[in-house]
Coordinates of C-alpha atoms in Angstrom, one line a residue:
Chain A
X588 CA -86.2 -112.2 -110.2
X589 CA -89.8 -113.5 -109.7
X590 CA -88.5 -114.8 -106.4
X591 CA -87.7 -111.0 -105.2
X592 CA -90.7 -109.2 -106.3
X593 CA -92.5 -111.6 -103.9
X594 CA -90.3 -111.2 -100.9
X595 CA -90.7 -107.7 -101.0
X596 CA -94.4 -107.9 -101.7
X597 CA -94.3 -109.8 -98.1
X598 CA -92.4 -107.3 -96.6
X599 CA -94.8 -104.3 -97.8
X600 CA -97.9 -106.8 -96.6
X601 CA -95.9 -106.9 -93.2
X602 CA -94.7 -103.4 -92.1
X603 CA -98.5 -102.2 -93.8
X604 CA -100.0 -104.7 -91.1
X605 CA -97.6 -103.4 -88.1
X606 CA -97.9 -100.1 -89.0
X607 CA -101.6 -100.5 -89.1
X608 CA -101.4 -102.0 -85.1
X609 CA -99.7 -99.3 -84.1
X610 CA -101.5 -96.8 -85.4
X611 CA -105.2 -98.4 -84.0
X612 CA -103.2 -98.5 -80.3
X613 CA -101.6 -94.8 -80.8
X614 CA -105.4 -93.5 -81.5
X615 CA -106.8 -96.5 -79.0
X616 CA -109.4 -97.2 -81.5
X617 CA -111.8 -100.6 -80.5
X618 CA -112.0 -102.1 -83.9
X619 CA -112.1 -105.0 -82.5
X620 CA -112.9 -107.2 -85.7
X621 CA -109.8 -105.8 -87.8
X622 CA -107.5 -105.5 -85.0
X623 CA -108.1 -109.6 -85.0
X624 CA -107.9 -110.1 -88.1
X625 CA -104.6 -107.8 -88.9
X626 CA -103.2 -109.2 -85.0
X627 CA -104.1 -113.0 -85.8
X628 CA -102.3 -113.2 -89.0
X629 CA -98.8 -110.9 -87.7
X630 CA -98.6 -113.3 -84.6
X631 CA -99.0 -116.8 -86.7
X632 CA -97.1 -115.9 -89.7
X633 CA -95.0 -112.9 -88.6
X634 CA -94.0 -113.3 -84.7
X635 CA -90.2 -113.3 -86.0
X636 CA -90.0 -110.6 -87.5
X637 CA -92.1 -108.5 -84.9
X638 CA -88.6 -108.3 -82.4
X639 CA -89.7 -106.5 -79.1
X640 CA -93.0 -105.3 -80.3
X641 CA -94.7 -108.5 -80.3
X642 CA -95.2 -108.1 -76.5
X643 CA -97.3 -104.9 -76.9
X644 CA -99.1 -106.8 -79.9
X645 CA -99.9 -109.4 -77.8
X646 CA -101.7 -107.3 -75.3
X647 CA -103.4 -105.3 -78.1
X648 CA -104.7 -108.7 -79.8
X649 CA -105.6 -110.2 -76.4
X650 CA -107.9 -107.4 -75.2
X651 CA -109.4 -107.0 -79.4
X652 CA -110.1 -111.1 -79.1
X653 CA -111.8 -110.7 -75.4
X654 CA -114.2 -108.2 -77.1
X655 CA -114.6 -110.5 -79.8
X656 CA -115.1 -113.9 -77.9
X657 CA -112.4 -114.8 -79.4
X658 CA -111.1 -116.6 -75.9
X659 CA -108.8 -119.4 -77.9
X660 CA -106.9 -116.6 -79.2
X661 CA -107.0 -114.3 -76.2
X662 CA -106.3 -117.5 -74.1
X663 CA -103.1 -118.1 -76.4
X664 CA -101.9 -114.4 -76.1
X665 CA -102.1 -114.3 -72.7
X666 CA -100.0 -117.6 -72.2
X667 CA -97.2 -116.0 -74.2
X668 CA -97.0 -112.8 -71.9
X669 CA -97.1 -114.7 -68.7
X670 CA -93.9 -116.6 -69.7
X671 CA -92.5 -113.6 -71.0
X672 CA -93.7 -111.7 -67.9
X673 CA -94.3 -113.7 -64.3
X674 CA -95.2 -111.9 -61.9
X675 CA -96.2 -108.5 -64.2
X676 CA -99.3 -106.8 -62.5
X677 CA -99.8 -105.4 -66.1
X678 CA -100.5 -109.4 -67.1
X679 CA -102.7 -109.9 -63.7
X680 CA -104.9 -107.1 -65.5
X681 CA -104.8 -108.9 -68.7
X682 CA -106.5 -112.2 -66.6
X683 CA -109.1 -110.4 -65.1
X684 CA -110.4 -109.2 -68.3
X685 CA -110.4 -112.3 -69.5
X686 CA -112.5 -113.4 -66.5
X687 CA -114.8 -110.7 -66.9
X688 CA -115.5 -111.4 -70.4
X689 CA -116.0 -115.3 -69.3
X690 CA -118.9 -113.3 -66.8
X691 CA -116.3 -114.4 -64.4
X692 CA -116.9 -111.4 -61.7
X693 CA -116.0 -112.2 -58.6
X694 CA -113.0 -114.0 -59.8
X695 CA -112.1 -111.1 -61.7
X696 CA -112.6 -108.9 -59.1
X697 CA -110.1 -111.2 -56.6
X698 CA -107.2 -111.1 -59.1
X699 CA -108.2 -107.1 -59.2
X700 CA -108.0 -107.1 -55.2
X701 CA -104.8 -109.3 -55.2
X702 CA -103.4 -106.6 -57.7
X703 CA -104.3 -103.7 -55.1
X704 CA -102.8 -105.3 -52.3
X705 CA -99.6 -105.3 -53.8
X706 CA -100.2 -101.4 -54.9
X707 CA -103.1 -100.1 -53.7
X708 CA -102.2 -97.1 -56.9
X709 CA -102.7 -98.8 -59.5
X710 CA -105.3 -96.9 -61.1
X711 CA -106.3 -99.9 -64.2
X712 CA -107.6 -102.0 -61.7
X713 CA -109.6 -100.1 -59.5
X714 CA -110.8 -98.9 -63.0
X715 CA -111.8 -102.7 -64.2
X716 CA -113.6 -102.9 -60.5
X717 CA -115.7 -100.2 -61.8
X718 CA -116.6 -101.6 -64.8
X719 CA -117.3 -105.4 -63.0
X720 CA -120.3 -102.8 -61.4
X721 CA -120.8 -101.7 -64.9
X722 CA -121.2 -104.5 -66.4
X723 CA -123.6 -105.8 -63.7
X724 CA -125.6 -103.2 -64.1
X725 CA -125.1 -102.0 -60.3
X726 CA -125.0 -98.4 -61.5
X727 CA -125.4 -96.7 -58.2
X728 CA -122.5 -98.3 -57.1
X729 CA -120.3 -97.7 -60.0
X730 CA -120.9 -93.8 -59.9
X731 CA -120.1 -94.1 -56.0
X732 CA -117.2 -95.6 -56.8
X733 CA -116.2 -93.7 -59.6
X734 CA -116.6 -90.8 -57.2
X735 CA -114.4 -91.7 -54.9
X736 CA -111.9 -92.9 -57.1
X737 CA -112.2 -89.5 -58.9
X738 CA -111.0 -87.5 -55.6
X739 CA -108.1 -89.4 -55.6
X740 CA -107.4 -89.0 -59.4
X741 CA -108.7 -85.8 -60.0
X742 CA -106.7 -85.5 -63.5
X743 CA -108.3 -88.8 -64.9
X744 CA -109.9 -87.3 -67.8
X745 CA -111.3 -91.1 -69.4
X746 CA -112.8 -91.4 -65.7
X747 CA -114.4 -87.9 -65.6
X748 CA -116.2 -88.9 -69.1
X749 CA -117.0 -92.3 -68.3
X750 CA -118.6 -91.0 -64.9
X751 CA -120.9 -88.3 -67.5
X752 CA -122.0 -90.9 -69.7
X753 CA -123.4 -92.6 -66.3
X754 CA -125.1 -89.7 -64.8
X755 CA -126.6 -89.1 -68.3
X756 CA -128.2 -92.7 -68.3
X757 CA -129.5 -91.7 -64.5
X758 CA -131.2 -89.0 -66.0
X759 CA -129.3 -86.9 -63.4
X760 CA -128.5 -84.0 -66.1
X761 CA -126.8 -81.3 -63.3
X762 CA -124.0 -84.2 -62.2
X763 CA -123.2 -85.0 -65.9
X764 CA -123.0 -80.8 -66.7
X765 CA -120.8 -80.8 -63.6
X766 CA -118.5 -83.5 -65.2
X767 CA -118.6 -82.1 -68.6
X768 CA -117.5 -78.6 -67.3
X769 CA -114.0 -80.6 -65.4
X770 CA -113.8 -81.6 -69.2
X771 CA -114.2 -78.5 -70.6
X772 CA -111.7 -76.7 -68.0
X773 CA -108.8 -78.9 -69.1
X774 CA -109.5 -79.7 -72.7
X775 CA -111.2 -75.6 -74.0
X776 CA -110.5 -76.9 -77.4
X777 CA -112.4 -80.0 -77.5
X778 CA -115.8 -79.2 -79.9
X779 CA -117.1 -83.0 -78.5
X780 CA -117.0 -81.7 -74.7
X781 CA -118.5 -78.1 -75.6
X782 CA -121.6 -80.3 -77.8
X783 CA -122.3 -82.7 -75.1
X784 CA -122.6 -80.0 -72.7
X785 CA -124.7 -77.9 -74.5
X786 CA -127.3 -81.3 -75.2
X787 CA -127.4 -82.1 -71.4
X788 CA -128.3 -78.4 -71.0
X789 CA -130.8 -78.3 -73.2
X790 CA -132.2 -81.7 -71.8
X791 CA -132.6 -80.2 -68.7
X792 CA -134.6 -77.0 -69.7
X793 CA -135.6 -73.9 -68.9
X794 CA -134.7 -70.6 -70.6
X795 CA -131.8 -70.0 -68.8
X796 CA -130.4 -73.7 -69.6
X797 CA -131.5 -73.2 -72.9
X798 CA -129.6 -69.7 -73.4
X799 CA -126.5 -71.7 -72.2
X800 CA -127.0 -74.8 -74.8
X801 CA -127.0 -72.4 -77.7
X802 CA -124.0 -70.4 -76.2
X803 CA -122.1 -73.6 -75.9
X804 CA -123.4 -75.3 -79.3
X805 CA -122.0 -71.2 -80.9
X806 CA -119.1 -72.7 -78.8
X807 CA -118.3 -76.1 -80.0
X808 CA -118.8 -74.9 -83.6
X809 CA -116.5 -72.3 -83.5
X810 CA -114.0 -75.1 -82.6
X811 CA -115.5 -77.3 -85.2
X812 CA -117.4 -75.8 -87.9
X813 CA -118.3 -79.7 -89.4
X814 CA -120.1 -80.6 -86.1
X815 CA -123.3 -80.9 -87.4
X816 CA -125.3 -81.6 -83.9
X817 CA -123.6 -78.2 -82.8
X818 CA -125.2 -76.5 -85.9
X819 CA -129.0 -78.4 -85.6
X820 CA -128.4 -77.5 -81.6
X821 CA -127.9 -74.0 -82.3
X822 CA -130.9 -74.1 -84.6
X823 CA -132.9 -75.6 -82.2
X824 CA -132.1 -73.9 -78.8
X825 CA -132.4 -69.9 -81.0
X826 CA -135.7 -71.3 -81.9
X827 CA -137.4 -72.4 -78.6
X828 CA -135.7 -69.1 -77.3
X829 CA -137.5 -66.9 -80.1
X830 CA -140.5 -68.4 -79.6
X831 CA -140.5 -68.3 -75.7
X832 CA -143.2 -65.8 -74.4
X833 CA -140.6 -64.8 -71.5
X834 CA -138.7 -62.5 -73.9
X835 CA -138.1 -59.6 -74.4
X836 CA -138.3 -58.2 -77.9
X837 CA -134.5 -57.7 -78.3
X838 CA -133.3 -61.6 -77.1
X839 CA -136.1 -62.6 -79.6
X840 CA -134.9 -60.7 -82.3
X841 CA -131.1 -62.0 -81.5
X842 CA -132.1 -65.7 -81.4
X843 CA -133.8 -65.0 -84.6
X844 CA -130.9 -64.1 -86.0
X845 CA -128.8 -67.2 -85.0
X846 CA -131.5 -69.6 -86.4
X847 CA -131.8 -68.2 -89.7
X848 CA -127.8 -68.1 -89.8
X849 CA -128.2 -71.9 -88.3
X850 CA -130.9 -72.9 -91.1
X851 CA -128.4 -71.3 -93.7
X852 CA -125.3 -73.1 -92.6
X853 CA -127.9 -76.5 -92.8
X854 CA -129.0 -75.8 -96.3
X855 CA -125.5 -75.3 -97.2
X856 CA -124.5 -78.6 -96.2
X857 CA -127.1 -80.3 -97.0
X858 CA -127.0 -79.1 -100.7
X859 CA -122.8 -80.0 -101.0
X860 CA -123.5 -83.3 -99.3
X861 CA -126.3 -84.2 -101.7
X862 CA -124.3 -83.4 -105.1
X863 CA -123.4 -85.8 -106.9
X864 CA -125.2 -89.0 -105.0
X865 CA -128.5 -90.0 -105.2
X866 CA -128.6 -91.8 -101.6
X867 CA -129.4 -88.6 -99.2
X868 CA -132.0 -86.9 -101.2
X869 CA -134.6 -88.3 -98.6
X870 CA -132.5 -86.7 -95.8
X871 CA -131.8 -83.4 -97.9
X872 CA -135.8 -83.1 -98.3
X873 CA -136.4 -83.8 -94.8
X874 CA -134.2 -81.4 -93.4
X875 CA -135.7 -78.5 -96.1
X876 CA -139.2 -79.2 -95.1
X877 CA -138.1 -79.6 -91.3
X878 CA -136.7 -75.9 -91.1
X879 CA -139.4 -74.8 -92.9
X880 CA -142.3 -75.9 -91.0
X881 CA -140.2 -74.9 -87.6
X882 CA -139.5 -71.1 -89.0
X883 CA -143.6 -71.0 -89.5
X884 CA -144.6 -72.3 -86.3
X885 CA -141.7 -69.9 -84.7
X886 CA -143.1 -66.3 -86.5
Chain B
X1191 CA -155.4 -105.7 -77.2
X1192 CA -154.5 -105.9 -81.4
X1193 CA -152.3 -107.6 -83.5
X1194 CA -149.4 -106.6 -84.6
X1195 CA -146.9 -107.5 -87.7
X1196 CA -143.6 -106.9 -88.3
X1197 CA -142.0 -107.8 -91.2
X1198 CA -138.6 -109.0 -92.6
X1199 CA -137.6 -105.3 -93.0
X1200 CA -138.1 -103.7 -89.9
X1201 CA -136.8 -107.0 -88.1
X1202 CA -133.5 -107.2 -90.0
X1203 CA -132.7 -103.8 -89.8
X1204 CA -133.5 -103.2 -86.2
X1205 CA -131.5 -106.9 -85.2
X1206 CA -128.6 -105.4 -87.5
X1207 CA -128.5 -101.8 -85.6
X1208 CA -128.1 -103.9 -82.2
X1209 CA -125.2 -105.6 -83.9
X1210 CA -123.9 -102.7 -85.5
X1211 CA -123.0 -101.5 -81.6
X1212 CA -122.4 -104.3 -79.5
X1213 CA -121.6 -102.2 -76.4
X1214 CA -124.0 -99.3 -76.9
X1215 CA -128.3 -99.6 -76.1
X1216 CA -129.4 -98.4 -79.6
X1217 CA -133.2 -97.3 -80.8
X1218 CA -134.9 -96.3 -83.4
X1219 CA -138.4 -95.8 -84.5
X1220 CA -140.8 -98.4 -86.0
X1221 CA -143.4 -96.9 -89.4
X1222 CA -146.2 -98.6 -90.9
X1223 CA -147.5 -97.9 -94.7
X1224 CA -150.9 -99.2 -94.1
X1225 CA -153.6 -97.2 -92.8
X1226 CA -154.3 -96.8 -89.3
X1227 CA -157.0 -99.3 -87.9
X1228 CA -157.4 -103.3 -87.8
X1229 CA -154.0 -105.0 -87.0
X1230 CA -150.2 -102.5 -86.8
X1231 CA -148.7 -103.8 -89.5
X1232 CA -144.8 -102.4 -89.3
X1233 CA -143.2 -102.1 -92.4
X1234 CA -140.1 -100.8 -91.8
X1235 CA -137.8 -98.6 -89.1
X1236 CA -135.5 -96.0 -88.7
X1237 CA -132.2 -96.4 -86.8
X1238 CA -131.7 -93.3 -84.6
X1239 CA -129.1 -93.1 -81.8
X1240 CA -126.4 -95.4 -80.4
X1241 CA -125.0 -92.7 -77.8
X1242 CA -126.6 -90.6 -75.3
X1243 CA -130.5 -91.8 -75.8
X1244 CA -132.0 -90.1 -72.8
X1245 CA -130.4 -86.4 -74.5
X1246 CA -133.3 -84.6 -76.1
X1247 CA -132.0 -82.6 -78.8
X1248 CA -130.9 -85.2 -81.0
X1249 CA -133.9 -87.4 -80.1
X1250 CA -135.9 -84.3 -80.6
X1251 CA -134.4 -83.7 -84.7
X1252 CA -134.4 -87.0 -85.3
X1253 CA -138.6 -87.7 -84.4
X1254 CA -139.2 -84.4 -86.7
X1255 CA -137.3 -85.8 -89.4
X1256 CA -138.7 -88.9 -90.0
X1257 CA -142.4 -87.4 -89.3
X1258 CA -141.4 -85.3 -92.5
X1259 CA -139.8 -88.0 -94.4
X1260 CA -143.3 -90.2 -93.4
X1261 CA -145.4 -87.4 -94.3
X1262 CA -143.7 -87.3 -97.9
X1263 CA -144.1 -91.1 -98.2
X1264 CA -147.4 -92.1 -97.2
X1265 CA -146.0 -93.9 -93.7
X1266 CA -147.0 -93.6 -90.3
X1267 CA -144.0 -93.6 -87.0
X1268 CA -146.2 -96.4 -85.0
X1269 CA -143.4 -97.7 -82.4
X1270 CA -140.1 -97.1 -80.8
X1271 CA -137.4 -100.4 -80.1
X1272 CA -134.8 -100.1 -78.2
X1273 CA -131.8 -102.8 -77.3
X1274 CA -129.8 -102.7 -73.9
X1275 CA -126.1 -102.0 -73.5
X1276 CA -126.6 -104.3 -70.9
X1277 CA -128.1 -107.6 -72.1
X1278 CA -129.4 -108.7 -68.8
X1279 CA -131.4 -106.3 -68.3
X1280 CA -134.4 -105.5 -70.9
X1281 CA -136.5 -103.6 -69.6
X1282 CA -137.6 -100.3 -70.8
X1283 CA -136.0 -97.3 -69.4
X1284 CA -137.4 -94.2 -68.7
X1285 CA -136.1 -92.4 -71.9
X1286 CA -138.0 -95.6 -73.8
X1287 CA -141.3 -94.9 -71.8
X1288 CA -141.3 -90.9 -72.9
X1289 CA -140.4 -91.4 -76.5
X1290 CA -143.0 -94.0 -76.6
X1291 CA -145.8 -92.0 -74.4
X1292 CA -144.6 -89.1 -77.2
X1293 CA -145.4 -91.4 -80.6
X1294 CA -148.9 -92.8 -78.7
X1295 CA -150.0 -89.2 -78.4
X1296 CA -150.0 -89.6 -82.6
X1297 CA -150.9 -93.2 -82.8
X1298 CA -153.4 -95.1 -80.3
X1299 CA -152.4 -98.2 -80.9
X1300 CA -148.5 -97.6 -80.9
X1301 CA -146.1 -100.5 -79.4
X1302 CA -142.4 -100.4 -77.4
X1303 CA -140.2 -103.2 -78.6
X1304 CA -137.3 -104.1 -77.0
X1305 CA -134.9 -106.2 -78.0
X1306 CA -133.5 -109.2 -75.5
X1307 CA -129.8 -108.9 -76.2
X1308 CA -129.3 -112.0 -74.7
X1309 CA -131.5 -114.2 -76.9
X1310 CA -129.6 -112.7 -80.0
X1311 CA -127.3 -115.7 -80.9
X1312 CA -127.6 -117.3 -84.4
X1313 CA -129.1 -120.3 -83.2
X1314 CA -131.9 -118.6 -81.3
X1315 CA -135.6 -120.3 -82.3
X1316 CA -138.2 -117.3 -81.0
X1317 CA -137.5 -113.7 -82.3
X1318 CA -135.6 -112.1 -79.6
X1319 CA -138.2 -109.3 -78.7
X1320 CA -140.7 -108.3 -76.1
X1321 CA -143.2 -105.7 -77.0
X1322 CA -145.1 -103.6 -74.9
X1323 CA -148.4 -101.8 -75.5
X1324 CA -150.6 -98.9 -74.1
X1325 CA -153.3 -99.7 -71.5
X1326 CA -155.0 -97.2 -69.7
X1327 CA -151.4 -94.9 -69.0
X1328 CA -149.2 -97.4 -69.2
X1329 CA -146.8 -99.9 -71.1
X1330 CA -148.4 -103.5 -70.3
X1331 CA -146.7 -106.9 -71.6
X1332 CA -148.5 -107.9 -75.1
X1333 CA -149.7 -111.1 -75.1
X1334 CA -146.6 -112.9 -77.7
X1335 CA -149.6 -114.9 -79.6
X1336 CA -150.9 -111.4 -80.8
X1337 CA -147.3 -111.1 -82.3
X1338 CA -147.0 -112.6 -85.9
X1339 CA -144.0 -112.4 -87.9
X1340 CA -144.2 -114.2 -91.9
X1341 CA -142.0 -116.8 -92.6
X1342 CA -139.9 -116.5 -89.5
X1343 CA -137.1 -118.4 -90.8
X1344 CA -136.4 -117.1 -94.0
X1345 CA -135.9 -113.5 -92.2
X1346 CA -133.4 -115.1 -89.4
X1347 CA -131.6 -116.6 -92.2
X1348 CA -131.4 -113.3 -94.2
X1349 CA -130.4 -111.7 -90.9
X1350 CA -127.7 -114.1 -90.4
X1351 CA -126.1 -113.8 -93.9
X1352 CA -125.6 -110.0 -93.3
X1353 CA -124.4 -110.7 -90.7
X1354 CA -121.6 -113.2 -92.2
X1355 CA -120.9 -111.6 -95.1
X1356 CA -120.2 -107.9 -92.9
X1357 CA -123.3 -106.6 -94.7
X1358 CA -124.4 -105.0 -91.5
X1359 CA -122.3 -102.3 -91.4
X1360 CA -123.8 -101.1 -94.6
X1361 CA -126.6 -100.0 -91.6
X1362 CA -126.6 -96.2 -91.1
X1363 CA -128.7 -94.6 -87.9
X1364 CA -129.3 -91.2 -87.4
X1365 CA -126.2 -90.5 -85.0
X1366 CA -124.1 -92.1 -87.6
X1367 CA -125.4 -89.9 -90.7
X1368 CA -125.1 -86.8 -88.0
X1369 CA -121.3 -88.0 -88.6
X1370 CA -121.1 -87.5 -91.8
X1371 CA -124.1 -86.3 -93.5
X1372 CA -124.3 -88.0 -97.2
X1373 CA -125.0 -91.1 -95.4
X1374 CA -128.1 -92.1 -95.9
X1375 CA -130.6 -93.2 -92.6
X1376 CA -133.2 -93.9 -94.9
X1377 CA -131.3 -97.3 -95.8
X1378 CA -132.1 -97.2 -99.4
X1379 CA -129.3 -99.6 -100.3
X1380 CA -129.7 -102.1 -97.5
X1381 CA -133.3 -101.8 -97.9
X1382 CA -132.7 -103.5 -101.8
X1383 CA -130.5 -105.8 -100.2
X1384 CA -132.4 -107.5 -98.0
X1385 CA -135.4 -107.2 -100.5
X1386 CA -133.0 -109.5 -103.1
X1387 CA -132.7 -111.8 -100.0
X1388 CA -136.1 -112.0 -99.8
X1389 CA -137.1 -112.4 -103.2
X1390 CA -138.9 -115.9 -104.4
X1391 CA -136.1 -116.4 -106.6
X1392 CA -133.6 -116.7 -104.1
X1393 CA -135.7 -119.7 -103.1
X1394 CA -137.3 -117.7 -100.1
X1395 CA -141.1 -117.3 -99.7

C-alpha cells in the first residue's frame, strides 16, 4: 500500500513540474532561475515519461540555462536537439545564442548569416542580429536595423516595443510616442501601452504634451483601474496643468477636478493596502504628506 | 574634494537591486542621517526604477517621496547610483547626470555612483563602484582614496550570503512597489536582515 501512495506522490510531483513548464512558455515568462531548476530535475529524472514534449523542454531549459550561465546544461540540451534535429534552422538559432552568451559575436552572427542564406525570412535571426548590436551597445545601429527590419515586418509587435524601449534610452521621446501609438492601434485594450505612452508624453513637455499624458493615463485606467502609475500620472499631469499660468480659468478648474479625484483614488488605496500590515506605513505616510504638500503649492 | 562613506547598508542593498535585474540598468537614491558638513557619510538608499529611467514621471514621484519620507526621519537624499544594462559600459548617462545635477541643487556635496557591472562577481577584491562628484558644473572622477568603506569584507560576505540563500529578492524598489503597493520600498525587513548579518555576535565587526 505504502508502495502506491509514493508512486502517485511522483506522479503529482511530475505532471505539477510539466504543467508548470508549460505554463512559464505559454505566458513566455524569463524566470530563468526556476525554469532551471523545475527543467534540470524533469530532464535527469523524468525524460521518459516526457514523450514528444521533451524536445520543446529542451529548447525552453537551453535558452533559461544560457541566461543563467548555466552553459554545461545548455551545452547538454543543445546536443540532444541536434541529434534529434540535424540540419533544423530552429537548432542553428539555439547555437548562436549560445555563442552570444559565451560573448561570442561574430561567431554568432555567422551561424545567424549562414541561417539567412538558406531563408533570408526568417525573422528570429535577423532578430538575434539585432540584439548582437544590443548587446554591444552599438545602439544607433540596432535602431537602424530594427527600422528596416520593421518595414518588412510591419505586424511584429515584440519588435515595435523593443524599438520604443531603445528610442526611450536615446532620449528621443517623439520616435518612442510614434512606436507606442503602432502599439496602441493594434492592441486599444492594452492599459501598459496607453501608460507608457502617456509617461514619454509627459517627459517630453509642454502643455499640449501634458494634456495628452493625462488623457492617456484617464485612458489606461479606464482599462486598468489597479495601474497605479496611471493614477499618480493622472495626478501629476492635472496638477502641473492647474497650475500652468497658460490657462484659462475653465481647463484649470477641470484639471482640478481630476487631481482631487486622482488624490482620492490614492488615499483609497493606500489606506486598503496598509490594513492589516505594518510594512508600508512609511509609504502610506509619504504618499499623504506628498498630495498634501502638492495641492498647497498647486492653490 | 571630501570624503565620503558608505556603509554596509547602502552597499548591500544597492549590489542586491543590480542583482535583483540582471538585464535591466537599475538606480536609486543614496540618504545620509548625519548632518550636512565634514565627510558624506551614506547611510542607507532607496531602490527606485529598473525600467524606463530616463521617463520623468515616475522618477519625478519617486524623488518627492523619499524627500517626504527623509523629511519625517531626520535623513538627507545626498546621491544617486545607477548600474548599466550593459556591463561594459559604465558611464553615466544623461538621465544619471540630471537626476544627479537635480539632488546637488539640495546638497553641495552630493556624489553619482555607478556601479561596474562587470567587476560584480563573488570573488571581486575592490568594491565594484566609481563615484563621481561636482566640480565647477560638472561630474569629475573622485579620487578612490577619498572613498572608505568599514570592514570591507564582512559587507561582501553578507552580500554574498543573500545572495546564496535567494535573500535578495526580499529587495523591493520603487517600480516594484508601484506593482503592487503593500510592498514596502522602505526595506524594513531587509534592512533587519542585513543588520543581524552584521551584528558582533554573528562574529562580524
Amino acid at each position: 500500500m505504502g508502495h502506491v501512495k509514493e508512486i502517485n506522490v511522483l506522479i503529482i510531483v511530475f505532471t505539477e513540474m510539466r504543467d508548470k513548464l508549460r505554463k512559464w512558455r505559454e505566458d513566455n515568462h524569463r524566470n530563468s532561475e526556476q525554469i532551471v531548476d523545475v527543467g534540470e530535475e524533469l530532464i535527469n529524472e523524468h525524460a521518459s515519461k516526457l514523450g514528444d514534449d521533451i524536445w520543446i523542454i529542451y529548447e525552453q531549459v537551453m535558452i533559461a540555462a544560457l541566461d543563467c550561465s548555466r552553459d554545461d546544461l545548455a551545452w547538454t540540451c543543445l546536443q540532444e536537439l541536434k541529434k534529434q534535429f540535424p540540419g533544423s534552422q530552429r537548432v542553428k538559432r539555439l547555437a548562436g545564442m549560445r555563442l552570444e552568451a559565451l560573448e561570442k559575436y561574430e561567431d554568432a552572427s555567422k551561424q545567424y548569416d549562414s541561417i539567412l542564406q538558406d531563408d533570408p525570412t526568417n525573422t528570429a535571426a535577423r532578430k538575434r542580429k539585432i540584439s548582437i548590436l544590443k548587446a554591444q551597445g552599438k545602439s544607433a545601429e540596432a535602431i537602424r536595423e530594427l527600422n528596416e527590419y520593421l518595414e518588412q515586418f510591419v505586424g511584429d509587435q515584440e519588435a515595435w516595443h523593443e524599438l520604443s524601449e531603445l528610442y526611450i534610452n536615446e532620449h528621443d521621446y517623439g520616435k518612442a510616442a510614434f512606436c507606442l501609438e503602432e502599439l496602441m492601434m493594434t492592441n486599444p485594450h492594452n492599459h501598459l501601452y496607453c501608460e507608457q505612452y502617456a509617461e514619454v508624453k509627459y517627459t517630453q513637455g509642454g502643455l499640449e504634451n501634458l494634456e495628452l499624458s493625462r488623457k492617456y493615463f484617464a485612458q489606461a485606467l479606464k482599462l486598468n483601474n489597479g495601474n497605479m502609475r496611471a493614477l499618480f500620472g493622472l495626478y501629476m499631469s492635472a496638477s502641473h496643468i492647474a497650475a500652468s499660468p497658460k490657462v484659462n480659468a475653465t481647463v484649470k478648474k477641470a484639471n482640478v477636478k481630476y487631481a482631487a479625484w486622482a488624490t482620492n483614488q490614492i488615499n483609497r488605496a493606500y489606506q486598503l493596502a496598509g490594513r492589516g500590515t505594518k510594512e508600508n506605513k512609511c509609504s502610506v505616510k509619504a504618499v499623504e504628506e506628498m498630495l498634501e504638500s502638492m495641492q498647497i503649492t498647486m492653490s | 574634494m571630501g570624503e565620503v562613506e558608505l556603509s554596509c547598508l547602502a552597499y548591500v542593498k544597492m549590489y542586491l537591486h543590480g542583482c535583483l535585474f540582471p538585464r535591466c540598468s537599475v538606480n536609486g537614491l543614496l540618504l545620509s542621517s548625519s548632518p550636512a558638513g565634514g565627510t558624506v557619510c551614506v547611510t542607507d538608499c532607496v531602490p527606485l526604477l529598473h525600467s524606463h529611467l530616463p521617463l520623468a514621471p515616475i522618477t519625478q514621484l519617486a524623488l518627492t517621496q523619499v524627500d517626504v519620507w527623509c523629511a519625517q526621519t531626520q535623513q538627507r537624499i545626498v546621491g544617486y547610483y545607477q548600474a548599466n544594462a550593459c556591463v561594459s559600459d559604465n558611464s553615466p548617462t544623461p538621465c544619471a547626470l540630471k537626476i544627479a545635477d537635480k539632488i546637488a541643487e539640495q546638497c553641495n556635496n552630493a556624489v553619482l555612483l555607478m556601479i561596474d557591472g562587470g567587476k560584480m562577481s563573488p570573488d571581486y577584491r575592490v568594491p565594484p563602484i566609481v563615484m563621481y562628484e561636482r566640480k565647477d558644473t560638472r561630474w569629475t572622477l573622485k579620487d578612490k582614496h577619498t572613498i572608505m568603506l568599514r570592514q570591507w569584507e564582512e559587507t561582501r560576505e553578507i552580500a554574498s550570503q543573500l545572495l546564496d540563500s535567494g535573500d535578495h529578492s526580499l529587495l523591493v524598489d520603487f517600480d516594484s512597489h508601484l506593482d503592487d503597493i503593500t510592498r514596502d520600498w522602505t526595506n524594513q525587513k531587509l534592512n533587519a536582515k542585513i543588520a543581524e548579518l552584521s551584528s558582533p555576535a554573528n562574529g562580524n565587526v
